[in-house]
């Protein structure tokens, strides 16, 4: 069965420092996609970054980068130069083939990041 | 920008009531989803739909049903609400199967349902 594991329930980081949020996954599919979402206290889920299993390079989007280590089945999110507005829950997710139809994501339990001024 | 709108931000219902949660998306997406979010459990899929009138059970469909009569609208129905259905409900949409693995889910703002 496919599974996403986020082992850090909560983390603190000093403003302007970099932080890494861990994510490991388990799948037997050769083709899959990995996503990170941010959920501020207001509740909306914001898509941050995507990594495909066949992508040769690590994905980057502004201050977000994904440290993809395929052999270790890890897809850690790196946030550079943390800002107070980065305080939120962060979810790692994987695209799953479900019932013959692609689309569904399975999610980890999340990591709560708190940025200290 | 994709907009996914959930009809209610907060809802309070009594045990045994029939509850409707409505979701509308404006980007002509084929796929629509209902997730439930609980502290420490992350997001769990209740149902999803990949076409009008089509639905598939997710990981926790018990106690729920869905309806998709139009492409843009996906409704979650709690046939007889119970206190263990108190939760945050998130609707999402995405492009269909042909869009490829990198098509993200776009979420609504969520409905926080309390069943008393």
XYZ file of C-alpha atoms in Angstrom:
233
model
C 0.000 0.000 0.000
C 1.133 3.524 -0.674
C 2.032 5.601 2.352
C 3.442 9.000 3.274
C 5.323 9.512 6.538
C 6.111 12.851 8.135
C 7.986 12.188 11.362
C 8.141 15.751 12.692
C 4.853 16.787 14.306
C 6.236 20.252 15.042
C 9.324 22.322 14.323
C 10.708 25.720 15.220
C 12.982 27.842 13.066
C 14.474 31.266 13.532
C 13.393 33.917 11.076
C 15.731 34.178 8.059
C 17.171 30.707 8.602
C 16.589 27.682 6.374
C 14.516 24.712 7.512
C 14.002 21.175 6.195
C 10.733 19.331 6.613
C 11.030 15.575 6.260
C 8.880 13.319 4.115
C 9.348 9.661 3.245
C 7.063 7.639 1.041
C 6.375 4.069 0.135
C 5.127 2.913 -3.241
C 5.760 0.098 -5.672
C 4.664 2.185 -8.673
C 7.498 3.328 -10.949
C 5.592 6.490 -11.868
C 4.369 8.808 -9.174
C 4.210 12.443 -8.210
C 5.063 14.113 -4.939
C 3.505 17.352 -3.701
C 3.900 19.728 -0.801
C 1.060 21.872 0.515
C 0.970 24.662 3.089
C -2.016 25.184 5.364
C -2.019 28.458 7.335
C -4.245 28.868 10.368
C -6.963 30.232 8.083
C -7.405 26.697 6.746
C -6.866 26.899 2.995
C -4.514 24.368 1.417
C -1.920 26.061 -0.779
C 0.014 24.060 -3.361
C 3.752 24.760 -3.068
C 5.835 22.425 -5.198
C 5.768 19.236 -7.255
C 8.368 16.532 -7.991
C 7.872 13.775 -10.526
C 9.461 10.378 -10.025
C 11.271 10.626 -13.366
C 12.436 14.204 -12.936
C 16.205 14.378 -13.115
C 16.537 17.573 -11.129
C 15.169 18.624 -7.783
C 12.177 20.933 -8.065
C 12.453 24.557 -6.980
C 9.822 27.286 -6.606
C 11.131 30.539 -5.207
C 12.218 29.924 -1.604
C 10.954 26.336 -1.739
C 13.020 23.438 -2.977
C 12.499 19.730 -2.821
C 15.376 17.455 -1.841
C 14.367 14.335 -3.763
C 16.305 11.157 -2.990
C 14.609 8.435 -4.956
C 16.632 5.497 -3.671
C 15.857 6.500 -0.102
C 12.233 7.318 -0.989
C 12.449 10.718 0.581
C 11.147 14.085 -0.624
C 12.099 16.683 1.934
C 10.936 20.278 1.622
C 13.545 22.963 2.150
C 12.409 26.504 2.911
C 15.178 29.060 2.639
C 15.242 32.388 4.471
C 12.210 31.636 6.646
C 9.631 34.369 7.141
C 7.027 34.812 9.848
C 4.360 34.108 7.257
C 5.797 30.632 6.748
C 4.316 29.557 10.097
C 1.758 26.919 9.097
C 1.057 23.218 8.751
C 2.902 21.561 5.888
C 1.676 18.409 4.207
C 3.550 16.049 1.945
C 1.387 14.126 -0.506
C 1.735 11.538 -3.258
C -0.394 10.947 -6.312
C -1.967 7.527 -6.259
C -3.541 5.453 -9.019
C -6.953 4.773 -7.550
C -9.495 2.484 -9.091
C -7.972 2.943 -12.524
C -8.350 6.714 -12.406
C -5.448 8.950 -11.584
C -6.105 11.967 -9.455
C -6.266 11.200 -5.795
C -3.504 12.320 -3.433
C -2.618 10.541 -0.239
C -1.341 12.816 2.515
C 1.027 12.597 5.446
C -0.073 13.730 8.874
C 1.668 17.050 8.542
C 4.366 19.106 10.262
C 3.559 22.293 12.124
C 6.238 24.877 11.460
C 6.625 27.872 13.751
C 8.928 30.704 12.727
C 10.381 32.709 15.617
C 11.185 36.408 15.215
C -6.822 31.202 -10.837
C -8.814 28.109 -9.974
C -11.532 28.816 -7.506
C -13.083 26.113 -5.381
C -15.916 27.378 -3.246
C -17.442 25.596 -0.307
C -20.855 26.881 0.648
C -20.312 27.118 4.399
C -17.279 27.960 6.490
C -18.821 26.819 9.763
C -21.777 24.530 10.311
C -23.420 23.230 13.477
C -25.856 20.335 13.188
C -27.637 17.973 15.547
C -27.120 14.231 15.745
C -29.348 12.416 13.274
C -29.779 15.358 10.898
C -29.156 14.984 7.178
C -26.333 17.350 6.243
C -25.360 18.651 2.814
C -21.944 20.140 2.125
C -21.702 21.848 -1.235
C -18.652 22.497 -3.378
C -18.365 24.330 -6.687
C -15.323 24.770 -8.931
C -14.991 27.153 -11.849
C -12.181 25.635 -13.908
C -13.965 22.840 -15.735
C -11.998 20.208 -13.818
C -12.952 16.592 -14.330
C -11.916 15.371 -10.883
C -13.447 16.432 -7.609
C -12.708 15.176 -4.115
C -13.959 15.296 -0.553
C -11.423 14.941 2.230
C -11.813 14.999 5.949
C -9.089 16.539 8.127
C -8.607 15.667 11.782
C -5.713 16.647 14.076
C -2.919 14.092 13.994
C -4.522 12.162 11.143
C -3.855 14.435 8.190
C -6.292 14.400 5.272
C -8.283 11.288 4.501
C -10.234 10.761 1.306
C -13.967 10.187 1.687
C -15.134 10.050 -1.944
C -14.020 11.287 -5.295
C -15.557 11.732 -8.700
C -13.842 11.755 -12.089
C -16.904 12.592 -14.163
C -20.505 13.661 -13.873
C -22.563 11.008 -12.089
C -19.419 8.962 -11.449
C -18.126 8.384 -7.943
C -15.635 6.185 -6.189
C -15.195 5.431 -2.525
C -12.156 6.702 -0.770
C -10.595 5.415 2.405
C -13.389 6.374 4.811
C -16.753 6.407 2.951
C -18.871 4.959 5.751
C -21.640 7.303 6.819
C -21.262 9.511 3.738
C -22.604 9.695 0.222
C -21.954 12.078 -2.651
C -23.694 13.543 -5.641
C -22.309 14.970 -8.850
C -25.113 15.977 -11.185
C -23.136 18.756 -12.855
C -19.448 18.929 -13.660
C -18.793 21.956 -11.504
C -20.627 20.818 -8.388
C -19.832 18.004 -5.950
C -21.929 17.508 -2.843
C -21.116 15.529 0.273
C -24.069 14.139 2.187
C -24.103 12.933 5.754
C -27.202 10.759 5.813
C -27.556 10.833 9.603
C -24.953 13.007 11.267
C -23.109 11.623 14.251
C -20.754 13.275 16.714
C -17.768 11.374 15.290
C -18.326 13.222 12.036
C -17.358 16.495 13.695
C -14.408 17.548 11.576
C -12.984 19.872 8.936
C -14.187 18.930 5.453
C -12.129 19.955 2.451
C -13.274 19.868 -1.149
C -10.750 19.821 -3.994
C -10.671 19.612 -7.770
C -8.082 18.780 -10.397
C -7.711 18.183 -14.096
C -8.475 14.722 -15.372
C -6.359 11.686 -16.066
C -4.895 13.008 -19.283
C -3.380 15.985 -17.509
C -0.528 13.939 -16.116
C 0.967 13.306 -12.740
C 1.876 16.915 -12.030
C -1.633 18.327 -11.919
C -2.158 19.523 -8.344
C -5.362 19.439 -6.366
C -6.927 22.845 -5.757
C -8.721 23.132 -2.452
C -11.598 25.137 -1.082
C -11.325 26.911 2.255
C -12.963 24.089 4.150
C -16.143 23.619 6.163
C -15.771 23.105 9.879
C -18.694 20.908 10.877
C -19.730 20.397 14.473
C -22.307 17.733 15.273
C -23.860 18.038 18.724
